[in-house]
Short mmCIF file of C-alpha atoms and ligand atoms in Angstrom, two decimals:
data_model
loop_
_atom_site.label_atom_id
_atom_site.label_comp_id
_atom_site.label_asym_id
_atom_site.label_seq_id
_atom_site.Cartn_x
_atom_site.Cartn_y
_atom_site.Cartn_z
CA MET A 16 -20.44 -44.32 -29.02
CA ALA A 17 -21.80 -44.60 -25.61
CA GLN A 18 -24.65 -42.01 -24.64
CA TYR A 19 -23.22 -41.49 -21.64
CA ASP A 20 -19.87 -40.89 -20.12
CA TYR A 21 -20.04 -43.27 -17.00
CA ASP A 22 -23.19 -45.53 -16.27
CA LEU A 23 -23.12 -44.42 -12.78
CA PHE A 24 -21.63 -41.26 -11.06
CA VAL A 25 -21.01 -41.31 -7.29
CA ILE A 26 -21.13 -37.96 -5.30
CA GLY A 27 -19.20 -38.39 -2.04
CA ALA A 28 -16.47 -40.84 -1.50
CA GLY A 29 -17.50 -41.80 2.40
CA SER A 30 -18.32 -45.69 3.52
CA GLY A 31 -21.44 -45.78 1.37
CA GLY A 32 -20.37 -44.18 -1.95
CA VAL A 33 -16.79 -46.06 -2.02
CA ARG A 34 -18.73 -49.33 -1.33
CA ALA A 35 -21.10 -48.74 -4.26
CA ALA A 36 -18.44 -47.34 -6.90
CA ARG A 37 -16.43 -50.53 -6.41
CA THR A 38 -18.91 -53.29 -6.30
CA ALA A 39 -20.38 -51.12 -9.16
CA ALA A 40 -17.58 -51.40 -11.03
CA ALA A 41 -16.72 -54.90 -10.54
CA THR A 42 -19.45 -55.84 -12.84
CA GLY A 43 -18.25 -54.06 -15.42
CA ALA A 44 -20.25 -50.51 -15.09
CA ARG A 45 -18.15 -47.39 -15.87
CA VAL A 46 -18.31 -45.72 -12.61
CA ALA A 47 -16.60 -41.87 -11.40
CA ILE A 48 -16.80 -40.44 -7.98
CA ALA A 49 -16.59 -36.88 -6.38
CA GLU A 50 -15.18 -36.20 -3.74
CA ASP A 51 -14.25 -32.66 -2.88
CA ARG A 52 -13.09 -33.48 1.06
CA TYR A 53 -11.17 -36.35 2.46
CA LEU A 54 -11.82 -40.04 1.28
CA GLY A 55 -13.53 -42.23 3.74
CA GLY A 56 -16.25 -39.88 4.58
CA THR A 57 -17.14 -39.41 8.18
CA CYS A 58 -16.29 -42.70 9.85
CA VAL A 59 -12.84 -42.71 8.94
CA ASN A 60 -11.84 -39.18 9.18
CA VAL A 61 -13.74 -37.61 12.06
CA GLY A 62 -16.04 -40.17 12.82
CA CYS A 63 -15.83 -44.15 13.92
CA VAL A 64 -12.35 -44.48 13.44
CA PRO A 65 -10.42 -41.38 15.17
CA LYS A 66 -13.20 -41.85 17.83
CA LYS A 67 -12.39 -45.75 18.51
CA LEU A 68 -8.74 -44.67 18.55
CA TYR A 69 -9.47 -41.83 20.95
CA SER A 70 -11.26 -44.48 23.18
CA TYR A 71 -8.37 -46.69 23.22
CA ALA A 72 -6.59 -43.80 24.62
CA ALA A 73 -8.40 -43.33 27.38
CA HIS A 74 -9.03 -46.78 28.23
CA PHE A 75 -5.44 -46.93 29.96
CA HIS A 76 -6.26 -44.37 32.37
CA ASP A 77 -8.34 -47.29 34.16
CA ALA A 78 -5.55 -49.87 33.28
CA PHE A 79 -2.84 -48.00 35.23
CA GLU A 80 -4.98 -47.94 37.82
CA ASP A 81 -6.26 -51.24 37.81
CA SER A 82 -2.78 -52.76 37.26
CA ALA A 83 -1.76 -51.92 41.17
CA GLY A 84 -3.74 -54.62 42.60
CA PHE A 85 -2.03 -57.20 39.87
CA GLY A 86 1.70 -56.33 41.27
CA TRP A 87 2.74 -53.89 38.87
CA THR A 88 4.05 -50.31 40.18
CA LEU A 89 4.53 -47.52 37.39
CA PRO A 90 7.98 -45.58 38.09
CA GLU A 91 5.80 -42.52 37.95
CA ALA A 92 2.56 -41.16 37.71
CA PRO A 93 1.52 -41.37 34.10
CA ARG A 94 1.38 -38.47 32.15
CA PHE A 95 -0.88 -38.33 29.13
CA ASP A 96 0.35 -35.90 26.05
CA TRP A 97 -2.50 -34.78 23.68
CA ALA A 98 -0.39 -33.66 20.79
CA THR A 99 0.84 -36.74 20.21
CA LEU A 100 -2.35 -38.83 20.13
CA ARG A 101 -3.61 -36.40 17.88
CA ASP A 102 -1.08 -36.41 15.61
CA ASN A 103 -0.55 -40.10 15.56
CA LYS A 104 -4.03 -40.37 14.65
CA ILE A 105 -3.73 -37.75 11.75
CA GLU A 106 -0.83 -39.99 10.46
CA GLU A 107 -3.18 -43.41 10.59
CA ILE A 108 -5.74 -41.24 8.69
CA LYS A 109 -3.62 -40.28 6.15
CA ARG A 110 -3.14 -44.07 5.42
CA LEU A 111 -6.29 -44.79 5.37
CA ASN A 112 -6.78 -41.85 3.33
CA GLY A 113 -4.36 -43.63 0.68
CA ILE A 114 -5.82 -47.19 0.93
CA TYR A 115 -8.88 -45.82 0.03
CA GLY A 116 -7.74 -44.10 -2.97
CA ARG A 117 -5.63 -47.15 -4.24
CA LEU A 118 -8.83 -48.84 -3.49
CA LEU A 119 -10.82 -46.86 -6.00
CA GLU A 120 -8.03 -47.05 -8.98
CA GLY A 121 -7.48 -50.37 -8.12
CA ALA A 122 -11.39 -51.34 -8.92
CA ASP A 123 -10.99 -48.87 -12.18
CA VAL A 124 -13.22 -46.17 -10.88
CA MET A 125 -12.40 -42.33 -11.78
CA LEU A 126 -11.73 -40.43 -8.79
CA LEU A 127 -12.49 -36.80 -9.17
CA ASN A 128 -11.47 -34.18 -7.04
CA GLY A 129 -14.35 -31.47 -6.77
CA ARG A 130 -17.65 -30.34 -5.74
CA ALA A 131 -20.27 -32.02 -7.52
CA ARG A 132 -23.74 -30.30 -8.37
CA ILE A 133 -26.50 -32.19 -10.09
CA THR A 134 -27.56 -30.25 -12.75
CA GLY A 135 -30.07 -32.78 -14.89
CA PRO A 136 -31.48 -36.24 -14.31
CA HIS A 137 -28.34 -37.98 -16.29
CA SER A 138 -25.86 -34.72 -15.78
CA VAL A 139 -23.32 -33.37 -13.17
CA GLU A 140 -21.26 -30.28 -13.50
CA ILE A 141 -17.94 -30.32 -11.59
CA ASN A 142 -14.93 -28.26 -11.85
CA GLY A 143 -16.50 -26.42 -14.78
CA GLU A 144 -17.30 -29.19 -16.72
CA THR A 145 -20.37 -31.11 -17.38
CA ILE A 146 -20.33 -35.03 -16.86
CA ALA A 147 -23.05 -37.46 -18.41
CA ALA A 148 -24.26 -40.33 -16.46
CA GLU A 149 -26.76 -43.11 -16.88
CA LYS A 150 -27.35 -43.21 -12.89
CA ILE A 151 -26.30 -40.52 -10.16
CA LEU A 152 -25.84 -41.91 -6.55
CA VAL A 153 -26.02 -39.45 -3.69
CA ALA A 154 -24.05 -40.50 -0.81
CA THR A 155 -23.37 -37.28 0.64
CA GLY A 156 -23.50 -38.56 4.44
CA GLY A 157 -24.69 -35.89 7.26
CA TRP A 158 -23.26 -32.61 8.59
CA PRO A 159 -22.71 -31.61 12.65
CA TRP A 160 -25.83 -29.40 13.49
CA VAL A 161 -25.56 -27.11 16.33
CA PRO A 162 -28.52 -25.34 17.46
CA ASP A 163 -29.15 -21.78 17.65
CA ILE A 164 -27.92 -20.66 21.41
CA GLU A 165 -26.19 -17.46 22.06
CA GLY A 166 -22.66 -18.10 22.00
CA ALA A 167 -22.90 -21.06 19.84
CA GLU A 168 -20.01 -19.85 17.75
CA HIS A 169 -17.70 -20.52 20.44
CA ALA A 170 -18.70 -23.99 20.34
CA VAL A 171 -16.61 -26.68 18.25
CA ASP A 172 -18.66 -29.57 16.43
CA SER A 173 -17.76 -33.17 16.30
CA ASN A 174 -15.69 -32.94 13.06
CA ARG A 175 -13.42 -30.20 15.02
CA VAL A 176 -12.88 -31.77 17.93
CA PHE A 177 -10.76 -34.44 17.49
CA ASP A 178 -8.19 -31.70 16.27
CA LEU A 179 -8.03 -29.24 18.85
CA GLU A 180 -5.07 -27.52 19.22
CA SER A 181 -4.55 -27.90 23.06
CA PHE A 182 -5.81 -30.15 25.59
CA PRO A 183 -9.16 -29.02 26.98
CA GLU A 184 -8.80 -29.51 31.13
CA ARG A 185 -12.41 -28.66 31.23
CA PHE A 186 -14.35 -30.19 28.77
CA LEU A 187 -18.04 -29.92 28.56
CA VAL A 188 -20.29 -31.63 25.59
CA LEU A 189 -23.84 -30.82 24.99
CA GLY A 190 -26.14 -33.39 23.96
CA GLY A 191 -27.06 -36.85 24.99
CA GLY A 192 -26.90 -39.09 22.14
CA TYR A 193 -24.00 -40.97 20.87
CA ILE A 194 -21.32 -38.34 20.41
CA ALA A 195 -22.10 -36.87 23.92
CA VAL A 196 -21.65 -40.24 25.52
CA GLU A 197 -18.71 -41.13 23.79
CA PHE A 198 -16.40 -37.93 24.05
CA ALA A 199 -17.50 -37.42 27.84
CA SER A 200 -16.33 -40.85 28.50
CA ILE A 201 -13.01 -40.23 25.97
CA PHE A 202 -11.95 -36.78 27.29
CA ASN A 203 -12.50 -38.22 31.62
CA GLY A 204 -10.53 -40.72 30.85
CA LEU A 205 -8.00 -38.67 28.96
CA GLY A 206 -7.71 -36.44 32.56
CA SER A 207 -10.76 -33.80 32.09
CA ASP A 208 -12.78 -32.30 34.20
CA ALA A 209 -15.43 -33.62 31.93
CA HIS A 210 -18.99 -32.37 32.12
CA LEU A 211 -22.17 -33.73 29.97
CA VAL A 212 -25.34 -31.27 29.48
CA TYR A 213 -28.55 -32.89 28.59
CA ARG A 214 -31.95 -31.34 28.04
CA GLY A 215 -33.93 -34.82 29.14
CA GLU A 216 -34.08 -36.51 32.57
CA LEU A 217 -31.34 -39.38 31.12
CA PHE A 218 -29.48 -39.65 28.18
CA LEU A 219 -29.55 -42.15 25.11
CA ARG A 220 -33.19 -41.57 24.41
CA GLY A 221 -34.52 -44.85 22.60
CA PHE A 222 -31.86 -47.27 24.21
CA ASP A 223 -32.83 -50.12 27.01
CA ARG A 224 -34.06 -47.85 30.41
CA GLU A 225 -32.02 -49.94 32.48
CA VAL A 226 -29.12 -50.06 30.23
CA ARG A 227 -29.29 -46.09 30.13
CA GLU A 228 -29.50 -46.30 34.03
CA PHE A 229 -26.98 -48.35 34.36
CA THR A 230 -24.35 -46.79 31.77
CA ARG A 231 -25.23 -43.02 34.13
CA ASP A 232 -24.16 -44.73 36.99
CA GLU A 233 -21.02 -46.32 36.01
CA MET A 234 -20.19 -43.00 34.02
CA GLN A 235 -20.73 -41.01 37.30
CA LYS A 236 -18.40 -43.17 39.39
CA LYS A 237 -15.76 -42.85 36.67
CA GLY A 238 -16.33 -39.31 37.46
CA VAL A 239 -18.35 -37.48 34.50
CA ASN A 240 -20.37 -34.62 35.68
CA LEU A 241 -23.66 -35.30 34.43
CA HIS A 242 -26.19 -32.61 34.03
CA PHE A 243 -29.71 -33.72 33.08
CA GLU A 244 -33.03 -31.39 32.59
CA THR A 245 -31.07 -28.33 31.49
CA THR A 246 -29.37 -27.01 28.66
CA ILE A 247 -26.86 -24.01 27.24
CA GLU A 248 -28.27 -20.75 27.67
CA ARG A 249 -25.63 -19.08 26.71
CA ILE A 250 -21.61 -19.34 25.86
CA GLU A 251 -19.22 -16.21 26.71
CA PRO A 252 -15.56 -16.19 26.29
CA VAL A 253 -13.41 -15.29 29.16
CA GLY A 254 -9.96 -15.35 28.20
CA ASP A 255 -8.89 -18.53 26.72
CA ALA A 256 -11.88 -20.30 28.35
CA TYR A 257 -15.59 -19.83 28.19
CA ARG A 258 -18.39 -19.58 30.88
CA VAL A 259 -21.50 -21.49 29.89
CA SER A 260 -24.70 -20.24 31.74
CA LEU A 261 -27.22 -23.12 31.86
CA THR A 262 -31.02 -22.81 31.92
CA ASN A 263 -31.11 -24.43 35.48
CA GLY A 264 -29.08 -21.22 36.67
CA GLU A 265 -25.58 -23.41 37.11
CA THR A 266 -22.57 -21.82 35.53
CA LEU A 267 -19.66 -23.73 34.49
CA GLU A 268 -16.16 -22.62 33.34
CA VAL A 269 -14.60 -25.00 30.87
CA ASP A 270 -11.77 -25.03 28.04
CA VAL A 271 -13.92 -26.57 25.25
CA VAL A 272 -17.64 -26.82 24.46
CA LEU A 273 -18.63 -29.56 22.26
CA ALA A 274 -21.93 -29.52 20.61
CA ALA A 275 -22.93 -33.20 19.79
CA THR A 276 -26.46 -32.33 19.06
CA GLY A 277 -27.28 -34.44 15.93
CA ARG A 278 -26.47 -34.38 12.54
CA ARG A 279 -28.35 -33.28 9.09
CA PRO A 280 -28.31 -34.41 5.66
CA ASN A 281 -25.02 -32.85 3.81
CA LEU A 282 -27.27 -31.67 0.70
CA THR A 283 -26.41 -28.10 0.39
CA GLY A 284 -25.31 -26.82 -3.36
CA LEU A 285 -25.77 -30.53 -4.30
CA GLY A 286 -28.89 -29.10 -6.87
CA LEU A 287 -31.29 -31.53 -5.65
CA ASP A 288 -34.37 -28.70 -5.41
CA ALA A 289 -34.03 -27.67 -8.79
CA LEU A 290 -34.85 -31.03 -9.64
CA ASP A 291 -38.00 -31.70 -7.10
CA ILE A 292 -36.34 -34.47 -5.84
CA GLU A 293 -38.76 -35.28 -3.23
CA LEU A 294 -37.70 -35.15 0.68
CA ASN A 295 -38.87 -36.56 3.99
CA PRO A 296 -39.99 -34.46 6.53
CA ASN A 297 -36.98 -34.32 8.70
CA GLY A 298 -35.27 -33.22 5.25
CA THR A 299 -33.56 -36.32 4.05
CA ILE A 300 -33.92 -37.67 1.04
CA LYS A 301 -36.70 -40.12 0.29
CA VAL A 302 -35.62 -43.68 -1.51
CA ASP A 303 -37.58 -46.41 -2.31
CA GLU A 304 -36.30 -49.75 -1.54
CA CYS A 305 -34.16 -49.78 -4.79
CA TYR A 306 -32.52 -46.64 -3.43
CA GLN A 307 -34.11 -44.52 -6.30
CA THR A 308 -35.30 -41.12 -5.44
CA SER A 309 -38.25 -39.57 -6.64
CA GLU A 310 -36.05 -39.08 -9.55
CA PRO A 311 -35.47 -42.56 -11.18
CA SER A 312 -32.28 -41.91 -12.55
CA ILE A 313 -30.89 -40.08 -8.89
CA LEU A 314 -30.03 -42.76 -6.18
CA ALA A 315 -28.92 -42.17 -2.94
CA LEU A 316 -27.85 -43.95 0.35
CA GLY A 317 -26.25 -43.89 3.59
CA ASP A 318 -26.61 -41.12 6.36
CA VAL A 319 -28.37 -38.72 3.41
CA ILE A 320 -31.36 -41.05 3.30
CA GLY A 321 -32.02 -40.96 7.34
CA GLY A 322 -32.02 -44.28 8.31
CA PRO A 323 -29.89 -45.57 11.15
CA GLU A 324 -26.66 -43.49 10.54
CA LEU A 325 -24.43 -46.25 10.97
CA THR A 326 -21.57 -47.22 8.43
CA PRO A 327 -22.07 -50.97 8.45
CA VAL A 328 -25.83 -49.69 7.61
CA ALA A 329 -24.24 -47.36 4.28
CA LEU A 330 -22.06 -50.50 3.25
CA ALA A 331 -24.90 -52.68 3.15
CA GLU A 332 -27.22 -50.36 1.54
CA ALA A 333 -24.58 -49.93 -1.04
CA MET A 334 -24.25 -53.65 -1.94
CA HIS A 335 -27.88 -53.62 -1.91
CA LEU A 336 -28.22 -50.69 -4.51
CA VAL A 337 -25.62 -52.41 -6.27
CA GLN A 338 -27.03 -55.61 -6.66
CA HIS A 339 -30.59 -53.58 -7.84
CA HIS A 340 -29.07 -51.76 -10.37
CA TYR A 341 -25.86 -53.90 -12.00
CA GLY A 342 -26.79 -57.59 -10.33
CA ASP A 343 -28.56 -60.38 -12.19
CA ALA A 344 -31.07 -61.20 -9.49
CA THR A 345 -33.25 -58.62 -7.88
CA PRO A 346 -32.57 -58.83 -3.75
CA GLY A 347 -35.56 -57.99 -1.34
CA PRO A 348 -35.75 -55.01 0.47
CA LEU A 349 -32.91 -54.66 2.73
CA ASP A 350 -33.77 -56.17 6.16
CA TYR A 351 -33.53 -52.97 8.73
CA GLN A 352 -34.57 -55.26 11.63
CA ASP A 353 -32.38 -56.46 14.73
CA ILE A 354 -29.13 -54.04 13.78
CA ALA A 355 -26.58 -54.13 16.29
CA THR A 356 -24.82 -51.38 17.32
CA ALA A 357 -22.21 -50.20 19.97
CA VAL A 358 -21.88 -47.29 21.84
CA PHE A 359 -18.25 -46.60 22.78
CA CYS A 360 -19.02 -44.58 25.99
CA HIS A 361 -17.16 -46.10 29.28
CA PRO A 362 -17.61 -48.90 29.80
CA ASN A 363 -18.91 -49.87 26.47
CA ILE A 364 -22.79 -50.27 25.30
CA GLY A 365 -23.53 -53.03 23.42
CA THR A 366 -27.19 -53.78 21.89
CA VAL A 367 -29.32 -55.52 19.51
CA GLY A 368 -33.28 -56.00 18.89
CA LEU A 369 -35.76 -54.71 21.25
CA SER A 370 -35.13 -52.47 24.56
CA GLU A 371 -37.33 -53.96 27.41
CA GLU A 372 -39.91 -51.18 26.84
CA GLU A 373 -40.43 -52.01 23.28
CA ALA A 374 -40.56 -55.54 24.05
CA ARG A 375 -43.58 -54.74 26.41
CA GLU A 376 -45.12 -52.77 23.79
CA GLN A 377 -44.95 -55.38 20.85
CA CYS A 378 -45.34 -58.66 22.53
CA GLU A 379 -48.32 -59.52 23.26
CA ALA A 380 -48.74 -62.17 25.62
CA GLY A 381 -45.65 -60.65 27.64
CA VAL A 382 -41.92 -60.88 28.19
CA ARG A 383 -39.61 -62.44 30.35
CA ILE A 384 -36.69 -60.55 31.42
CA TYR A 385 -32.87 -62.36 32.59
CA ARG A 386 -30.65 -60.20 33.85
CA ALA A 387 -27.28 -60.35 35.34
CA ASP A 388 -25.47 -57.46 37.23
CA PHE A 389 -22.19 -58.36 38.32
CA ARG A 390 -18.50 -57.33 39.17
CA PRO A 391 -16.37 -58.53 36.21
CA MET A 392 -13.28 -60.96 37.70
CA LYS A 393 -10.54 -58.73 36.34
CA HIS A 394 -12.10 -55.84 39.39
CA THR A 395 -11.90 -58.77 42.47
CA LEU A 396 -7.91 -57.58 42.24
CA SER A 397 -8.16 -54.42 40.45
CA GLY A 398 -10.09 -52.84 43.14
CA SER A 399 -12.32 -50.65 40.64
CA GLN A 400 -16.05 -50.70 41.36
CA GLU A 401 -16.93 -51.10 37.89
CA ARG A 402 -19.74 -53.27 37.18
CA CYS A 403 -21.17 -54.94 33.88
CA LEU A 404 -24.67 -55.61 32.92
CA MET A 405 -26.07 -58.36 30.45
CA LYS A 406 -29.76 -58.30 29.73
CA LEU A 407 -31.87 -60.71 27.54
CA VAL A 408 -35.44 -60.08 26.83
CA VAL A 409 -37.70 -62.78 25.56
CA ASP A 410 -40.99 -63.01 23.83
CA ASP A 411 -42.81 -65.26 26.24
CA ALA A 412 -45.35 -66.50 23.70
CA THR A 413 -42.39 -67.81 21.40
CA ASP A 414 -39.43 -67.85 23.90
CA ARG A 415 -37.37 -66.19 21.04
CA VAL A 416 -34.71 -63.91 22.54
CA VAL A 417 -35.86 -60.59 20.78
CA GLY A 418 -33.11 -58.35 22.54
CA ALA A 419 -29.97 -58.56 24.22
CA HIS A 420 -28.09 -55.58 25.90
CA MET A 421 -24.77 -54.93 27.23
CA VAL A 422 -23.06 -52.48 29.37
CA GLY A 423 -19.35 -53.52 30.03
CA ASP A 424 -15.96 -54.00 28.71
CA ASP A 425 -15.87 -54.76 24.78
CA ALA A 426 -19.77 -54.76 24.93
CA GLY A 427 -19.59 -54.23 20.92
CA GLU A 428 -17.65 -57.03 20.28
CA LEU A 429 -19.22 -59.60 22.17
CA ILE A 430 -22.76 -58.49 21.34
CA GLN A 431 -21.75 -58.90 17.71
CA GLY A 432 -22.29 -62.33 17.82
CA ILE A 433 -25.36 -62.57 19.89
CA ALA A 434 -26.25 -60.69 17.18
CA ILE A 435 -26.49 -63.64 14.72
CA ALA A 436 -28.40 -65.74 17.29
CA VAL A 437 -31.23 -62.79 17.67
CA ARG A 438 -31.46 -62.28 14.10
CA ALA A 439 -31.83 -66.08 13.58
CA ARG A 440 -34.59 -65.92 15.55
CA LEU A 441 -33.23 -68.26 17.84
CA THR A 442 -34.86 -69.03 21.61
CA LYS A 443 -34.09 -68.85 25.39
CA THR A 444 -34.02 -72.81 25.40
CA ASP A 445 -31.19 -72.37 22.51
CA PHE A 446 -29.31 -69.90 24.67
CA ASP A 447 -29.46 -72.25 27.95
CA ALA A 448 -28.39 -75.20 25.81
CA THR A 449 -24.74 -73.47 24.37
CA VAL A 450 -22.31 -74.39 26.85
CA GLY A 451 -20.11 -71.37 28.03
CA ILE A 452 -16.45 -70.39 27.89
CA HIS A 453 -15.56 -70.37 31.18
CA PRO A 454 -13.63 -67.89 32.39
CA THR A 455 -15.38 -64.93 30.60
CA SER A 456 -18.13 -62.37 31.26
CA ALA A 457 -19.62 -63.47 28.04
CA GLU A 458 -20.74 -66.94 29.33
CA GLU A 459 -23.33 -64.94 31.37
CA PHE A 460 -25.32 -64.77 28.67
CA VAL A 461 -26.02 -68.39 28.08
CA THR A 462 -26.14 -68.70 32.26
CA MET A 463 -28.87 -66.97 32.92
CA ARG A 464 -31.52 -69.48 34.02
CA SER A 465 -33.46 -67.32 37.22
CA LEU A 466 -36.06 -65.21 35.81
CA SER A 467 -35.59 -61.43 36.41
CA ARG A 468 -39.08 -60.16 36.32
CA ARG A 469 -41.74 -60.58 33.71
P1 LIG B 10 -27.73 -38.17 18.16
O1 LIG B 10 -28.96 -37.83 17.29
O2 LIG B 10 -27.60 -39.34 18.70
O3 LIG B 10 -28.23 -37.34 19.66
C1 LIG B 10 -28.22 -35.97 19.49
C2 LIG B 10 -28.65 -35.58 20.77
O4 LIG B 10 -28.74 -34.01 21.02
C3 LIG B 10 -29.82 -35.78 21.35
O5 LIG B 10 -29.50 -36.40 23.14
C4 LIG B 10 -30.84 -34.98 21.45
O6 LIG B 10 -31.45 -35.07 22.54
C5 LIG B 10 -30.12 -33.83 21.54
N1 LIG B 10 -30.23 -32.32 21.01
C6 LIG B 10 -30.99 -32.24 19.75
N2 LIG B 10 -31.24 -30.97 19.28
C7 LIG B 10 -30.89 -30.07 20.64
C8 LIG B 10 -31.16 -29.06 21.15
N3 LIG B 10 -31.81 -27.97 19.98
N4 LIG B 10 -30.62 -28.59 22.24
C9 LIG B 10 -29.93 -29.29 23.38
N5 LIG B 10 -30.05 -31.17 22.68
C10 LIG B 10 -30.41 -30.96 21.35
O7 LIG B 10 -26.47 -37.61 17.20
P2 LIG B 10 -25.16 -37.31 17.91
O8 LIG B 10 -24.72 -36.19 17.50
O9 LIG B 10 -24.69 -37.82 18.89
O10 LIG B 10 -25.01 -38.23 16.53
C11 LIG B 10 -25.46 -38.13 15.18
C12 LIG B 10 -25.12 -39.84 14.98
O11 LIG B 10 -23.85 -40.60 14.42
C13 LIG B 10 -26.02 -40.90 15.84
O12 LIG B 10 -27.48 -40.74 15.74
C14 LIG B 10 -25.23 -42.31 15.28
O13 LIG B 10 -26.83 -42.81 14.79
C15 LIG B 10 -24.40 -41.89 14.85
N6 LIG B 10 -23.23 -42.16 15.27
C16 LIG B 10 -22.56 -43.66 16.26
C17 LIG B 10 -21.58 -44.07 16.53
C18 LIG B 10 -21.79 -45.27 16.74
O14 LIG B 10 -22.07 -46.41 16.10
N7 LIG B 10 -21.11 -45.91 18.09
C19 LIG B 10 -21.14 -42.83 17.51
C20 LIG B 10 -21.21 -41.78 17.16
C21 LIG B 10 -22.61 -41.31 16.07
P3 LIG B 10 -33.09 -35.50 22.64
O15 LIG B 10 -32.54 -37.08 22.63
O16 LIG B 10 -33.70 -34.95 23.42
O17 LIG B 10 -33.53 -35.32 21.15
#
């Protein structure tokens, strides 16, 4: 009789947990997965997927306006119905939850609905039952964190913002990260009077400075009200709305306040403290390159270990973890360099590799910057003043393109391809030798011949 009920017990059926469970099971391991909320985790339920659907919805605003210059007349002024978008989104997510369930079933992974608690290096308790597993994988992700401001209980977090009862005519988001800029753009596009409040001098800290400035200007042009170098002092209800007092003395009255102030590892009640599992200084779980914690039979991956909080990173970690623990060959550590990312603010940001500022620090012989800032062809007839930024950061010593950045339509779609070139360590000469596709915006990336600055 087997010593353990399962070879692998996964806690958390989000992107990383499900991928690890399915791929481990495919090697012949006996796998169970516990989930107490929804299948697919943050990405499917309250993250990437619904956010992208809402971002599409918001883009129609511009599309309606842009169409006039191309000869279109709309029969009446377009009207937006929040309940239709929200409820269609709910149905789509139910469909995806079903797909996740069927994927697990098809992979012979036992799904247990309930909250699991680790009770020992090889034991887990769930729904009153104790289960023995050779290895336990913690893939419980993160949870929105809201700072302790007066009236914080009146703010919604990024889990709740998707399902608001009614449409906020006046919307305010606190924060300057991915979620803040994306939701400011979404609600602005859907028709809200949208405000973004950020404590620093410019949002998207860590991104290329020029990208941040360009995004600020474009978002402002689209009508988002940006309040920098201030934060929320107090939120007070006034009827169905809220009065928000800022530390700079300004007061705003809005219908919804979203706190997009970061996320924390979701570890409550997991039992890790009893086992003395080592944590990183920021509270995430410390793991080695095989995703093993300080207790070797307990593994962890995804947002809970504090790497880049991105679905494709959790998926890559899952594949790597399974290769390490259930594969024939031992892979090297996962390469976290040059991971491309997109921010779905309007216009979108796509970025891979080093920012200009990082390159200036790291490239000892200096850098060359090539940039193009132009009005896309579509807007010659649409009348829109939206502009597009493309930028290559080149290490002068090696001619290698170490960073590529874009702010403009479908930047994420475009940067994904460029990311292959950056990861493959291709040079500016390789970019220049590539024949462009005309007429596209993308061709700018292979036709930027004049040096913008050193
Ligand atoms: P981020 O960590 O990106 O941003 C948090 C923001 O909140 C920062 O601007 C931070 O300011 C600010 N902040 C933190 N504490 C306070 C405070 N006490 N008072 C006021 N402001 C505060 O978190 P998000 O919540 O936006 O997103 C979480 C993560 O999810 C992202 O980092 C990203 O990895 C992932 N994500 C990815 C998306 C994508 O791929 N498109 C989309 C959405 C999320 P400061 O900069 O000054 O520290």
